[in-house]
PDB file of C-alpha atoms in Angstrom:
ATOM      1  CA  MET I   5       7.473   5.684   5.978  1.00 44.00           C
ATOM      2  CA  TYR I   6       8.739   6.687   2.562  1.00 61.00           C
ATOM      3  CA  MET I   7       5.580   7.671   0.652  1.00 64.00           C
ATOM      4  CA  LEU I   8       3.787   8.922   3.752  1.00 70.00           C
ATOM      5  CA  ASN I   9       6.736  11.213   4.523  1.00 72.00           C
ATOM      6  CA  ALA I  10       6.046  13.279   1.416  1.00 74.00           C
ATOM      7  CA  PRO I  11       5.410  16.955   2.201  1.00 75.00           C
ATOM      8  CA  LYS I  12       1.871  16.721   0.834  1.00 82.00           C
ATOM      9  CA  TYR I  13       0.821  14.495   3.767  1.00 84.00           C
ATOM     10  CA  LYS I  14       0.243  15.734   7.320  1.00 88.00           C
ATOM     11  CA  GLU I  15       0.676  13.248  10.187  1.00 87.00           C
ATOM     12  CA  GLU I  16      -2.637  14.020  11.905  1.00 89.00           C
ATOM     13  CA  LYS I  17      -4.635  13.607   8.694  1.00 92.00           C
ATOM     14  CA  ILE I  18      -2.703  10.451   7.810  1.00 91.00           C
ATOM     15  CA  GLN I  19      -3.689   8.846  11.097  1.00 92.00           C
ATOM     16  CA  GLN I  20      -7.303   9.947  10.782  1.00 95.00           C
ATOM     17  CA  ALA I  21      -7.624   8.733   7.185  1.00 95.00           C
ATOM     18  CA  LEU I  22      -5.812   5.484   7.987  1.00 95.00           C
ATOM     19  CA  GLY I  23      -8.152   4.829  10.904  1.00 96.00           C
ATOM     20  CA  MET I  24     -11.211   5.398   8.735  1.00 97.00           C
ATOM     21  CA  LEU I  25      -9.823   3.215   5.958  1.00 97.00           C
ATOM     22  CA  TYR I  26      -8.885   0.438   8.371  1.00 97.00           C
ATOM     23  CA  VAL I  27     -12.433   0.221   9.722  1.00 97.00           C
ATOM     24  CA  ASP I  28     -13.762  -0.676   6.265  1.00 96.00           C
ATOM     25  CA  ARG I  29     -10.727  -2.527   4.885  1.00 97.00           C
ATOM     26  CA  LYS I  30      -9.501  -4.535   7.870  1.00 97.00           C
ATOM     27  CA  ASN I  31      -9.508  -7.793   5.895  1.00 97.00           C
ATOM     28  CA  GLU I  32      -7.460  -6.297   3.080  1.00 97.00           C
ATOM     29  CA  PHE I  33      -4.888  -4.930   5.541  1.00 97.00           C
ATOM     30  CA  ARG I  34      -4.701  -8.326   7.230  1.00 95.00           C
ATOM     31  CA  GLU I  35      -4.274 -10.184   3.939  1.00 96.00           C
ATOM     32  CA  LEU I  36      -1.512  -7.869   2.728  1.00 97.00           C
ATOM     33  CA  SER I  37       0.252  -7.847   6.092  1.00 95.00           C
ATOM     34  CA  GLN I  38       0.386 -11.655   6.084  1.00 94.00           C
ATOM     35  CA  VAL I  39       2.125 -11.564   2.698  1.00 95.00           C
ATOM     36  CA  LEU I  40       4.501  -8.682   3.459  1.00 95.00           C
ATOM     37  CA  LEU I  41       5.373  -9.351   7.110  1.00 93.00           C
ATOM     38  CA  THR I  42       5.859 -12.336   9.372  1.00 90.00           C
ATOM     39  CA  GLN I  43       3.515 -12.885  12.314  1.00 89.00           C
ATOM     40  CA  LYS I  44       6.379 -12.028  14.657  1.00 91.00           C
ATOM     41  CA  ALA I  45       7.021  -8.748  12.809  1.00 90.00           C
ATOM     42  CA  ILE I  46       3.337  -7.808  12.874  1.00 89.00           C
ATOM     43  CA  LYS I  47       3.189  -8.298  16.652  1.00 89.00           C
ATOM     44  CA  ALA I  48       6.436  -6.410  17.220  1.00 93.00           C
ATOM     45  CA  MET I  49       5.641  -3.602  14.797  1.00 92.00           C
ATOM     46  CA  PRO I  50       3.177  -1.044  16.155  1.00 91.00           C
ATOM     47  CA  ASN I  51       3.035   0.747  12.798  1.00 91.00           C
ATOM     48  CA  TRP I  52       2.316  -2.278  10.590  1.00 94.00           C
ATOM     49  CA  LYS I  53      -0.784  -0.606   9.135  1.00 95.00           C
ATOM     50  CA  GLU I  54       1.328   2.339   7.991  1.00 93.00           C
ATOM     51  CA  PHE I  55       3.794  -0.131   6.464  1.00 94.00           C
ATOM     52  CA  VAL I  56       1.007  -1.831   4.463  1.00 96.00           C
ATOM     53  CA  LEU I  57      -0.400   1.536   3.403  1.00 96.00           C
ATOM     54  CA  ASN I  58       3.022   2.768   2.355  1.00 94.00           C
ATOM     55  CA  PHE I  59       3.545  -0.382   0.308  1.00 95.00           C
ATOM     56  CA  SER I  60       0.153   0.188  -1.310  1.00 96.00           C
ATOM     57  CA  LEU I  61       1.109   3.770  -2.172  1.00 94.00           C
ATOM     58  CA  ASP I  62       4.292   2.396  -3.760  1.00 93.00           C
ATOM     59  CA  VAL I  63       2.251  -0.038  -5.853  1.00 96.00           C
ATOM     60  CA  GLU I  64       0.034   2.777  -7.114  1.00 95.00           C
ATOM     61  CA  GLU I  65       3.059   4.920  -7.937  1.00 92.00           C
ATOM     62  CA  ALA I  66       4.719   2.007  -9.737  1.00 94.00           C
ATOM     63  CA  PHE I  67       1.538   1.407 -11.734  1.00 95.00           C
ATOM     64  CA  LYS I  68       1.689   4.981 -12.992  1.00 94.00           C
ATOM     65  CA  THR I  69       5.137   4.196 -14.376  1.00 93.00           C
ATOM     66  CA  TRP I  70       4.049   0.838 -15.805  1.00 92.00           C
ATOM     67  CA  SER I  71       1.087   2.448 -17.563  1.00 94.00           C
ATOM     68  CA  GLY I  72       3.134   5.331 -18.979  1.00 92.00           C
ATOM     69  CA  GLN I  73       1.554   8.051 -16.811  1.00 95.00           C
ATOM     70  CA  ASN I  74       4.932   8.779 -15.191  1.00 91.00           C
ATOM     71  CA  GLN I  75       8.362   8.817 -16.759  1.00 92.00           C
ATOM     72  CA  LEU I  76      10.603   5.812 -16.283  1.00 90.00           C
ATOM     73  CA  GLN I  77      13.134   6.452 -13.503  1.00 90.00           C
ATOM     74  CA  SER I  78      16.477   4.693 -13.090  1.00 90.00           C
ATOM     75  CA  SER I  79      15.072   2.864 -10.043  1.00 88.00           C
ATOM     76  CA  SER I  80      11.796   1.820 -11.724  1.00 88.00           C
ATOM     77  CA  PRO I  81      12.880  -1.685 -12.809  1.00 91.00           C
ATOM     78  CA  GLN I  82      14.249  -2.480  -9.337  1.00 92.00           C
ATOM     79  CA  LYS I  83      11.105  -1.138  -7.678  1.00 90.00           C
ATOM     80  CA  ALA I  84       8.852  -3.198  -9.971  1.00 93.00           C
ATOM     81  CA  LEU I  85      10.830  -6.367  -9.353  1.00 93.00           C
ATOM     82  CA  THR I  86      10.819  -5.789  -5.597  1.00 94.00           C
ATOM     83  CA  ILE I  87       7.036  -5.304  -5.540  1.00 94.00           C
ATOM     84  CA  LEU I  88       6.427  -8.394  -7.650  1.00 94.00           C
ATOM     85  CA  ARG I  89       8.810 -10.533  -5.597  1.00 94.00           C
ATOM     86  CA  GLN I  90       7.273  -9.435  -2.302  1.00 93.00           C
ATOM     87  CA  LEU I  91       3.727 -10.132  -3.427  1.00 95.00           C
ATOM     88  CA  GLY I  92       4.533 -13.180  -5.539  1.00 95.00           C
ATOM     89  CA  HIS I  93       6.401 -15.116  -2.860  1.00 91.00           C
ATOM     90  CA  ASP I  94       4.815 -18.581  -2.443  1.00 91.00           C
ATOM     91  CA  LYS I  95       2.034 -17.805  -4.933  1.00 94.00           C
ATOM     92  CA  THR I  96       1.108 -20.460  -7.457  1.00 95.00           C
ATOM     93  CA  SER I  97      -0.694 -18.384 -10.083  1.00 97.00           C
ATOM     94  CA  MET I  98      -0.778 -14.967 -11.675  1.00 96.00           C
ATOM     95  CA  ASN I  99      -4.341 -14.597 -10.416  1.00 97.00           C
ATOM     96  CA  GLN I 100      -3.115 -14.668  -6.822  1.00 97.00           C
ATOM     97  CA  LEU I 101      -0.461 -12.060  -7.607  1.00 96.00           C
ATOM     98  CA  VAL I 102      -2.886  -9.803  -9.467  1.00 97.00           C
ATOM     99  CA  HIS I 103      -5.366 -10.093  -6.593  1.00 97.00           C
ATOM    100  CA  LEU I 104      -2.757  -8.706  -4.190  1.00 97.00           C
ATOM    101  CA  LEU I 105      -1.753  -5.969  -6.635  1.00 97.00           C
ATOM    102  CA  ASN I 106      -5.411  -4.956  -6.915  1.00 97.00           C
ATOM    103  CA  LEU I 107      -5.811  -4.930  -3.128  1.00 97.00           C
ATOM    104  CA  SER I 108      -2.763  -2.704  -2.779  1.00 97.00           C
ATOM    105  CA  TYR I 109      -3.787  -0.366  -5.574  1.00 97.00           C
ATOM    106  CA  ASN I 110      -7.339   0.013  -4.267  1.00 97.00           C
ATOM    107  CA  LEU I 111      -6.174   0.660  -0.688  1.00 98.00           C
ATOM    108  CA  SER I 112      -3.961   3.437  -1.995  1.00 97.00           C
ATOM    109  CA  LEU I 113      -6.749   5.055  -4.008  1.00 97.00           C
ATOM    110  CA  GLU I 114      -9.214   4.831  -1.125  1.00 98.00           C
ATOM    111  CA  PHE I 115      -6.693   6.283   1.324  1.00 97.00           C
ATOM    112  CA  LYS I 116      -6.022   9.236  -0.979  1.00 95.00           C
ATOM    113  CA  GLU I 117      -9.737   9.876  -1.422  1.00 97.00           C
ATOM    114  CA  ILE I 118     -10.402   9.775   2.328  1.00 97.00           C
ATOM    115  CA  TYR I 119      -7.356  11.982   2.966  1.00 95.00           C
ATOM    116  CA  ARG I 120      -8.534  14.486   0.332  1.00 94.00           C
ATOM    117  CA  ARG I 121     -12.011  14.720   1.888  1.00 95.00           C
ATOM    118  CA  LEU I 122     -10.730  15.409   5.402  1.00 93.00           C
ATOM    119  CA  LYS I 123     -10.618  19.041   6.416  1.00 76.00           C
TER     120      LYS I 123
END
């Protein structure tokens, strides 16, 4: 996956941190997976948890751009629109969209903290 393929992440630690995070945040993973993937895709995709985590890492990275912590890249507008369209599909209020953005952002932060604490 894109963000998880960064050189700063090691596969063994990713799996360990993801497993620990999933134990506590199973409902959040399920909720995001239902928005991002179809039921058929979830069943056929053995790495759906990594997909949700990678999406969450993308949301956190995009937030850094939105909040001015990172410089605007040429792909930033497209990335922002893609994130908002994926999460906003079939939603009827901004509150629903913001809820999913918060879930994604918090999963990313918690994953990074667990990953950092692993030896």
